[in-house]
């Protein structure tokens, strides 16, 4: 089956620090890969995605590269802001299934 | 509508009561999903509709859970004889086309169910 291993939280950083949240997955075939974010009191929303190997997804200063050889999709940001405080979910989406498989989420808190 | 709307946002039920949770997807969206999110966990798939057809209900935890989308738009998730372990946030999501790996889902804010 499909599974996701996501870096456990919570993660607390100071503003302007570098962020990495690790994500590895197992899936049949070559899934599309997503990062979703959940801000306090809001629904999940797409942060970025990559649909094939070596693609880099990017949005709001966040980046993640689809690494087929290591089955990873690590999320990075060079300089975090207080407004980035949220829960981040890694989610591979196998093309042959009708489901996203979400990781357990990583709580990020950025302090001013 | 502009986004996915869910109601009620909060529901408290006594154990054994039946509850119904409503999802209003983005107008015209073909695919609709229900997920269950326990506290501190990622969402877990419950069921998927393509228009009015329920194509996958493999994630429904028991026969107390039932979902429908009779006209291919609004969907209702019904939980009969609620138990304490049903306490969770129930998320609805929709996407514009039939699900493929590359589709982006738009999520509602969720319905938080607490069973006493």
PDB file of C-alpha atoms in Angstrom:
ATOM      1  CA  UNK A   1       0.000   0.000   0.000  1.00  0.00           C
ATOM      2  CA  UNK A   2       0.899   3.649   0.075  1.00  0.00           C
ATOM      3  CA  UNK A   3       2.426   5.328   3.104  1.00  0.00           C
ATOM      4  CA  UNK A   4       4.108   8.551   4.129  1.00  0.00           C
ATOM      5  CA  UNK A   5       6.761   9.181   6.750  1.00  0.00           C
ATOM      6  CA  UNK A   6       6.916  12.790   7.742  1.00  0.00           C
ATOM      7  CA  UNK A   7       9.270  14.534  10.133  1.00  0.00           C
ATOM      8  CA  UNK A   8       7.697  14.708  13.538  1.00  0.00           C
ATOM      9  CA  UNK A   9       7.025  18.005  15.196  1.00  0.00           C
ATOM     10  CA  UNK A  10       6.561  20.290  16.750  1.00  0.00           C
ATOM     11  CA  UNK A  11       9.221  22.451  15.153  1.00  0.00           C
ATOM     12  CA  UNK A  12       9.969  25.862  16.648  1.00  0.00           C
ATOM     13  CA  UNK A  13      12.160  28.345  14.777  1.00  0.00           C
ATOM     14  CA  UNK A  14      13.070  31.971  15.030  1.00  0.00           C
ATOM     15  CA  UNK A  15      12.058  34.337  12.277  1.00  0.00           C
ATOM     16  CA  UNK A  16      14.400  34.231   9.250  1.00  0.00           C
ATOM     17  CA  UNK A  17      15.689  30.761  10.134  1.00  0.00           C
ATOM     18  CA  UNK A  18      16.052  28.010   7.524  1.00  0.00           C
ATOM     19  CA  UNK A  19      13.330  25.347   7.460  1.00  0.00           C
ATOM     20  CA  UNK A  20      13.438  21.725   6.341  1.00  0.00           C
ATOM     21  CA  UNK A  21      10.584  19.288   6.870  1.00  0.00           C
ATOM     22  CA  UNK A  22      11.452  15.803   5.678  1.00  0.00           C
ATOM     23  CA  UNK A  23       9.004  13.574   3.843  1.00  0.00           C
ATOM     24  CA  UNK A  24       9.524  10.120   2.378  1.00  0.00           C
ATOM     25  CA  UNK A  25       6.888   7.901   0.861  1.00  0.00           C
ATOM     26  CA  UNK A  26       6.166   4.461  -0.493  1.00  0.00           C
ATOM     27  CA  UNK A  27       3.762   4.130  -3.386  1.00  0.00           C
ATOM     28  CA  UNK A  28       3.171   2.039  -6.446  1.00  0.00           C
ATOM     29  CA  UNK A  29       4.141   3.675  -9.674  1.00  0.00           C
ATOM     30  CA  UNK A  30       5.080   7.323  -9.830  1.00  0.00           C
ATOM     31  CA  UNK A  31       2.706   9.401  -7.777  1.00  0.00           C
ATOM     32  CA  UNK A  32       2.198  13.130  -7.877  1.00  0.00           C
ATOM     33  CA  UNK A  33       3.459  14.710  -4.663  1.00  0.00           C
ATOM     34  CA  UNK A  34       1.839  17.484  -2.670  1.00  0.00           C
ATOM     35  CA  UNK A  35       2.429  19.645   0.366  1.00  0.00           C
ATOM     36  CA  UNK A  36      -0.730  20.957   1.997  1.00  0.00           C
ATOM     37  CA  UNK A  37      -0.785  23.528   4.798  1.00  0.00           C
ATOM     38  CA  UNK A  38      -3.337  24.095   7.548  1.00  0.00           C
ATOM     39  CA  UNK A  39      -3.272  27.535   9.139  1.00  0.00           C
ATOM     40  CA  UNK A  40      -4.921  27.931  12.549  1.00  0.00           C
ATOM     41  CA  UNK A  41      -8.697  27.821  12.244  1.00  0.00           C
ATOM     42  CA  UNK A  42      -8.618  27.243   8.496  1.00  0.00           C
ATOM     43  CA  UNK A  43      -9.036  24.314   6.133  1.00  0.00           C
ATOM     44  CA  UNK A  44      -6.234  22.492   4.400  1.00  0.00           C
ATOM     45  CA  UNK A  45      -4.928  24.281   1.347  1.00  0.00           C
ATOM     46  CA  UNK A  46      -2.443  23.382  -1.321  1.00  0.00           C
ATOM     47  CA  UNK A  47       1.036  24.800  -0.773  1.00  0.00           C
ATOM     48  CA  UNK A  48       2.865  23.247  -3.717  1.00  0.00           C
ATOM     49  CA  UNK A  49       3.032  20.156  -5.882  1.00  0.00           C
ATOM     50  CA  UNK A  50       5.244  18.216  -8.276  1.00  0.00           C
ATOM     51  CA  UNK A  51       3.944  15.712 -10.773  1.00  0.00           C
ATOM     52  CA  UNK A  52       7.066  13.968 -12.047  1.00  0.00           C
ATOM     53  CA  UNK A  53      10.596  13.094 -11.039  1.00  0.00           C
ATOM     54  CA  UNK A  54      13.030  16.008 -10.641  1.00  0.00           C
ATOM     55  CA  UNK A  55      10.201  18.554 -10.767  1.00  0.00           C
ATOM     56  CA  UNK A  56      10.485  21.336  -8.226  1.00  0.00           C
ATOM     57  CA  UNK A  57       7.317  22.758  -6.746  1.00  0.00           C
ATOM     58  CA  UNK A  58       7.464  26.240  -5.268  1.00  0.00           C
ATOM     59  CA  UNK A  59       5.134  28.751  -3.666  1.00  0.00           C
ATOM     60  CA  UNK A  60       5.412  31.557  -1.077  1.00  0.00           C
ATOM     61  CA  UNK A  61       9.163  30.963  -0.792  1.00  0.00           C
ATOM     62  CA  UNK A  62       8.708  27.244  -0.064  1.00  0.00           C
ATOM     63  CA  UNK A  63      10.280  24.637  -2.348  1.00  0.00           C
ATOM     64  CA  UNK A  64      10.255  20.859  -2.640  1.00  0.00           C
ATOM     65  CA  UNK A  65      11.920  18.632  -5.243  1.00  0.00           C
ATOM     66  CA  UNK A  66      10.523  15.273  -6.353  1.00  0.00           C
ATOM     67  CA  UNK A  67      13.381  12.803  -5.772  1.00  0.00           C
ATOM     68  CA  UNK A  68      12.406   9.472  -7.292  1.00  0.00           C
ATOM     69  CA  UNK A  69      15.648   7.736  -6.336  1.00  0.00           C
ATOM     70  CA  UNK A  70      15.175   8.470  -2.641  1.00  0.00           C
ATOM     71  CA  UNK A  71      11.342   8.602  -2.758  1.00  0.00           C
ATOM     72  CA  UNK A  72      11.458  11.910  -0.953  1.00  0.00           C
ATOM     73  CA  UNK A  73       9.794  15.320  -1.209  1.00  0.00           C
ATOM     74  CA  UNK A  74      11.395  17.442   1.492  1.00  0.00           C
ATOM     75  CA  UNK A  75       9.954  20.912   2.107  1.00  0.00           C
ATOM     76  CA  UNK A  76      12.363  23.836   2.478  1.00  0.00           C
ATOM     77  CA  UNK A  77      12.241  27.564   3.007  1.00  0.00           C
ATOM     78  CA  UNK A  78      15.256  29.791   3.305  1.00  0.00           C
ATOM     79  CA  UNK A  79      13.816  32.361   5.698  1.00  0.00           C
ATOM     80  CA  UNK A  80      10.637  31.638   7.634  1.00  0.00           C
ATOM     81  CA  UNK A  81       8.196  34.258   8.847  1.00  0.00           C
ATOM     82  CA  UNK A  82       5.831  34.312  11.809  1.00  0.00           C
ATOM     83  CA  UNK A  83       2.957  33.982   9.338  1.00  0.00           C
ATOM     84  CA  UNK A  84       4.310  30.574   8.261  1.00  0.00           C
ATOM     85  CA  UNK A  85       3.238  29.100  11.595  1.00  0.00           C
ATOM     86  CA  UNK A  86       0.915  26.252  10.632  1.00  0.00           C
ATOM     87  CA  UNK A  87       0.698  22.475  10.263  1.00  0.00           C
ATOM     88  CA  UNK A  88       2.283  21.074   7.113  1.00  0.00           C
ATOM     89  CA  UNK A  89       1.175  17.801   5.500  1.00  0.00           C
ATOM     90  CA  UNK A  90       3.035  15.783   2.884  1.00  0.00           C
ATOM     91  CA  UNK A  91       0.746  13.789   0.570  1.00  0.00           C
ATOM     92  CA  UNK A  92       1.610  11.477  -2.326  1.00  0.00           C
ATOM     93  CA  UNK A  93      -1.218  10.859  -4.770  1.00  0.00           C
ATOM     94  CA  UNK A  94      -0.887   7.659  -6.776  1.00  0.00           C
ATOM     95  CA  UNK A  95      -2.455   8.160 -10.144  1.00  0.00           C
ATOM     96  CA  UNK A  96      -4.201   4.824 -10.082  1.00  0.00           C
ATOM     97  CA  UNK A  97      -5.929   5.361  -6.733  1.00  0.00           C
ATOM     98  CA  UNK A  98      -8.668   7.751  -5.793  1.00  0.00           C
ATOM     99  CA  UNK A  99      -7.062   8.768  -2.561  1.00  0.00           C
ATOM    100  CA  UNK A 100      -4.437  11.093  -1.229  1.00  0.00           C
ATOM    101  CA  UNK A 101      -2.399   9.592   1.581  1.00  0.00           C
ATOM    102  CA  UNK A 102      -1.523  12.242   4.136  1.00  0.00           C
ATOM    103  CA  UNK A 103       1.383  12.237   6.529  1.00  0.00           C
ATOM    104  CA  UNK A 104       0.739  12.882  10.196  1.00  0.00           C
ATOM    105  CA  UNK A 105       1.580  16.569   9.870  1.00  0.00           C
ATOM    106  CA  UNK A 106       4.365  18.756  11.219  1.00  0.00           C
ATOM    107  CA  UNK A 107       3.440  21.656  13.466  1.00  0.00           C
ATOM    108  CA  UNK A 108       5.663  24.677  12.782  1.00  0.00           C
ATOM    109  CA  UNK A 109       5.834  27.645  15.128  1.00  0.00           C
ATOM    110  CA  UNK A 110       7.893  30.674  14.122  1.00  0.00           C
ATOM    111  CA  UNK A 111       8.808  33.092  16.888  1.00  0.00           C
ATOM    112  CA  UNK A 112       9.464  36.796  16.247  1.00  0.00           C
TER     113      UNK A 112
ATOM    114  CA  UNK B   1     -19.867  28.906  -4.408  1.00  0.00           C
ATOM    115  CA  UNK B   2     -16.423  30.352  -4.027  1.00  0.00           C
ATOM    116  CA  UNK B   3     -15.169  27.609  -1.755  1.00  0.00           C
ATOM    117  CA  UNK B   4     -16.162  24.358  -0.099  1.00  0.00           C
ATOM    118  CA  UNK B   5     -18.679  24.990   2.638  1.00  0.00           C
ATOM    119  CA  UNK B   6     -19.294  22.598   5.513  1.00  0.00           C
ATOM    120  CA  UNK B   7     -21.939  22.651   8.209  1.00  0.00           C
ATOM    121  CA  UNK B   8     -22.233  22.534  11.087  1.00  0.00           C
ATOM    122  CA  UNK B   9     -18.753  23.737  12.034  1.00  0.00           C
ATOM    123  CA  UNK B  10     -19.158  22.246  15.497  1.00  0.00           C
ATOM    124  CA  UNK B  11     -21.404  19.448  16.653  1.00  0.00           C
ATOM    125  CA  UNK B  12     -21.691  17.905  20.098  1.00  0.00           C
ATOM    126  CA  UNK B  13     -23.601  14.638  20.264  1.00  0.00           C
ATOM    127  CA  UNK B  14     -24.437  12.253  23.042  1.00  0.00           C
ATOM    128  CA  UNK B  15     -23.247   8.715  22.519  1.00  0.00           C
ATOM    129  CA  UNK B  16     -25.830   6.811  20.541  1.00  0.00           C
ATOM    130  CA  UNK B  17     -27.246   9.806  18.696  1.00  0.00           C
ATOM    131  CA  UNK B  18     -27.276  10.062  14.915  1.00  0.00           C
ATOM    132  CA  UNK B  19     -25.545  13.003  13.237  1.00  0.00           C
ATOM    133  CA  UNK B  20     -25.530  14.417   9.712  1.00  0.00           C
ATOM    134  CA  UNK B  21     -22.738  16.552   8.322  1.00  0.00           C
ATOM    135  CA  UNK B  22     -23.227  18.568   5.169  1.00  0.00           C
ATOM    136  CA  UNK B  23     -20.778  19.508   2.424  1.00  0.00           C
ATOM    137  CA  UNK B  24     -21.412  22.053  -0.292  1.00  0.00           C
ATOM    138  CA  UNK B  25     -18.587  21.702  -2.852  1.00  0.00           C
ATOM    139  CA  UNK B  26     -17.447  24.263  -5.363  1.00  0.00           C
ATOM    140  CA  UNK B  27     -20.120  24.571  -8.016  1.00  0.00           C
ATOM    141  CA  UNK B  28     -19.495  22.237 -10.932  1.00  0.00           C
ATOM    142  CA  UNK B  29     -16.839  20.171  -9.198  1.00  0.00           C
ATOM    143  CA  UNK B  30     -17.087  16.541 -10.240  1.00  0.00           C
ATOM    144  CA  UNK B  31     -15.094  14.879  -7.468  1.00  0.00           C
ATOM    145  CA  UNK B  32     -15.966  14.991  -3.780  1.00  0.00           C
ATOM    146  CA  UNK B  33     -14.074  13.409  -0.917  1.00  0.00           C
ATOM    147  CA  UNK B  34     -14.711  12.930   2.783  1.00  0.00           C
ATOM    148  CA  UNK B  35     -11.820  12.626   5.216  1.00  0.00           C
ATOM    149  CA  UNK B  36     -11.644  12.060   8.969  1.00  0.00           C
ATOM    150  CA  UNK B  37      -8.951  13.900  10.935  1.00  0.00           C
ATOM    151  CA  UNK B  38      -8.307  12.839  14.506  1.00  0.00           C
ATOM    152  CA  UNK B  39      -6.604  15.268  16.850  1.00  0.00           C
ATOM    153  CA  UNK B  40      -2.926  15.645  15.980  1.00  0.00           C
ATOM    154  CA  UNK B  41      -3.155  13.345  12.970  1.00  0.00           C
ATOM    155  CA  UNK B  42      -3.326  13.701   9.223  1.00  0.00           C
ATOM    156  CA  UNK B  43      -6.616  13.292   7.373  1.00  0.00           C
ATOM    157  CA  UNK B  44      -7.710   9.724   6.704  1.00  0.00           C
ATOM    158  CA  UNK B  45      -9.708   8.928   3.581  1.00  0.00           C
ATOM    159  CA  UNK B  46     -13.327   7.901   4.086  1.00  0.00           C
ATOM    160  CA  UNK B  47     -15.086   7.955   0.725  1.00  0.00           C
ATOM    161  CA  UNK B  48     -15.048   9.394  -2.794  1.00  0.00           C
ATOM    162  CA  UNK B  49     -17.807  10.465  -5.173  1.00  0.00           C
ATOM    163  CA  UNK B  50     -17.594  11.187  -8.858  1.00  0.00           C
ATOM    164  CA  UNK B  51     -20.766  13.151  -9.527  1.00  0.00           C
ATOM    165  CA  UNK B  52     -23.507  11.154  -7.780  1.00  0.00           C
ATOM    166  CA  UNK B  53     -21.685   7.842  -7.937  1.00  0.00           C
ATOM    167  CA  UNK B  54     -19.891   6.671  -4.816  1.00  0.00           C
ATOM    168  CA  UNK B  55     -16.874   5.047  -6.424  1.00  0.00           C
ATOM    169  CA  UNK B  56     -14.878   4.267  -3.316  1.00  0.00           C
ATOM    170  CA  UNK B  57     -16.087   3.808   0.244  1.00  0.00           C
ATOM    171  CA  UNK B  58     -13.232   1.665   1.437  1.00  0.00           C
ATOM    172  CA  UNK B  59     -12.287   4.114   4.187  1.00  0.00           C
ATOM    173  CA  UNK B  60     -15.615   4.124   6.006  1.00  0.00           C
ATOM    174  CA  UNK B  61     -14.772   2.622   9.407  1.00  0.00           C
ATOM    175  CA  UNK B  62     -18.049   0.775   9.988  1.00  0.00           C
ATOM    176  CA  UNK B  63     -21.561   0.328   8.669  1.00  0.00           C
ATOM    177  CA  UNK B  64     -22.618   3.148  10.999  1.00  0.00           C
ATOM    178  CA  UNK B  65     -21.090   5.564   8.495  1.00  0.00           C
ATOM    179  CA  UNK B  66     -23.026   6.416   5.374  1.00  0.00           C
ATOM    180  CA  UNK B  67     -22.472   9.071   2.718  1.00  0.00           C
ATOM    181  CA  UNK B  68     -24.573  10.238  -0.171  1.00  0.00           C
ATOM    182  CA  UNK B  69     -24.507  12.776  -2.975  1.00  0.00           C
ATOM    183  CA  UNK B  70     -27.833  12.195  -4.685  1.00  0.00           C
ATOM    184  CA  UNK B  71     -27.723  15.004  -7.250  1.00  0.00           C
ATOM    185  CA  UNK B  72     -24.006  15.169  -7.749  1.00  0.00           C
ATOM    186  CA  UNK B  73     -23.543  18.378  -5.791  1.00  0.00           C
ATOM    187  CA  UNK B  74     -24.233  18.610  -2.045  1.00  0.00           C
ATOM    188  CA  UNK B  75     -23.114  15.626   0.002  1.00  0.00           C
ATOM    189  CA  UNK B  76     -24.121  14.406   3.439  1.00  0.00           C
ATOM    190  CA  UNK B  77     -22.089  12.202   5.750  1.00  0.00           C
ATOM    191  CA  UNK B  78     -24.284  10.436   8.265  1.00  0.00           C
ATOM    192  CA  UNK B  79     -23.057   8.683  11.367  1.00  0.00           C
ATOM    193  CA  UNK B  80     -25.516   6.481  13.191  1.00  0.00           C
ATOM    194  CA  UNK B  81     -25.342   5.561  16.883  1.00  0.00           C
ATOM    195  CA  UNK B  82     -22.287   7.729  17.455  1.00  0.00           C
ATOM    196  CA  UNK B  83     -19.464   6.435  19.627  1.00  0.00           C
ATOM    197  CA  UNK B  84     -16.744   8.353  21.437  1.00  0.00           C
ATOM    198  CA  UNK B  85     -14.146   7.154  18.934  1.00  0.00           C
ATOM    199  CA  UNK B  86     -16.070   8.995  16.219  1.00  0.00           C
ATOM    200  CA  UNK B  87     -14.934  12.303  17.728  1.00  0.00           C
ATOM    201  CA  UNK B  88     -12.851  14.009  15.034  1.00  0.00           C
ATOM    202  CA  UNK B  89     -12.893  16.722  12.417  1.00  0.00           C
ATOM    203  CA  UNK B  90     -14.644  15.616   9.251  1.00  0.00           C
ATOM    204  CA  UNK B  91     -13.219  17.261   6.152  1.00  0.00           C
ATOM    205  CA  UNK B  92     -14.838  17.557   2.770  1.00  0.00           C
ATOM    206  CA  UNK B  93     -12.849  18.304  -0.372  1.00  0.00           C
ATOM    207  CA  UNK B  94     -13.726  18.722  -4.024  1.00  0.00           C
ATOM    208  CA  UNK B  95     -11.904  18.933  -7.334  1.00  0.00           C
ATOM    209  CA  UNK B  96     -12.972  19.958 -10.776  1.00  0.00           C
ATOM    210  CA  UNK B  97     -12.468  16.732 -12.687  1.00  0.00           C
ATOM    211  CA  UNK B  98     -12.428  13.006 -12.117  1.00  0.00           C
ATOM    212  CA  UNK B  99      -9.657  12.244  -9.696  1.00  0.00           C
ATOM    213  CA  UNK B 100      -6.214  11.778 -11.067  1.00  0.00           C
ATOM    214  CA  UNK B 101      -2.954  11.919  -9.225  1.00  0.00           C
ATOM    215  CA  UNK B 102      -2.296  15.471 -10.341  1.00  0.00           C
ATOM    216  CA  UNK B 103      -5.622  16.953  -9.266  1.00  0.00           C
ATOM    217  CA  UNK B 104      -5.619  19.600  -6.577  1.00  0.00           C
ATOM    218  CA  UNK B 105      -8.228  19.265  -3.871  1.00  0.00           C
ATOM    219  CA  UNK B 106      -9.974  22.263  -2.319  1.00  0.00           C
ATOM    220  CA  UNK B 107     -10.880  21.567   1.294  1.00  0.00           C
ATOM    221  CA  UNK B 108     -13.613  22.934   3.485  1.00  0.00           C
ATOM    222  CA  UNK B 109     -12.897  24.156   7.006  1.00  0.00           C
ATOM    223  CA  UNK B 110     -14.297  20.938   8.454  1.00  0.00           C
ATOM    224  CA  UNK B 111     -16.980  19.870  10.908  1.00  0.00           C
ATOM    225  CA  UNK B 112     -15.706  19.133  14.394  1.00  0.00           C
ATOM    226  CA  UNK B 113     -17.702  16.345  16.011  1.00  0.00           C
ATOM    227  CA  UNK B 114     -17.462  15.703  19.739  1.00  0.00           C
ATOM    228  CA  UNK B 115     -19.247  12.658  21.121  1.00  0.00           C
ATOM    229  CA  UNK B 116     -19.833  12.700  24.871  1.00  0.00           C
TER     230      UNK B 116
END
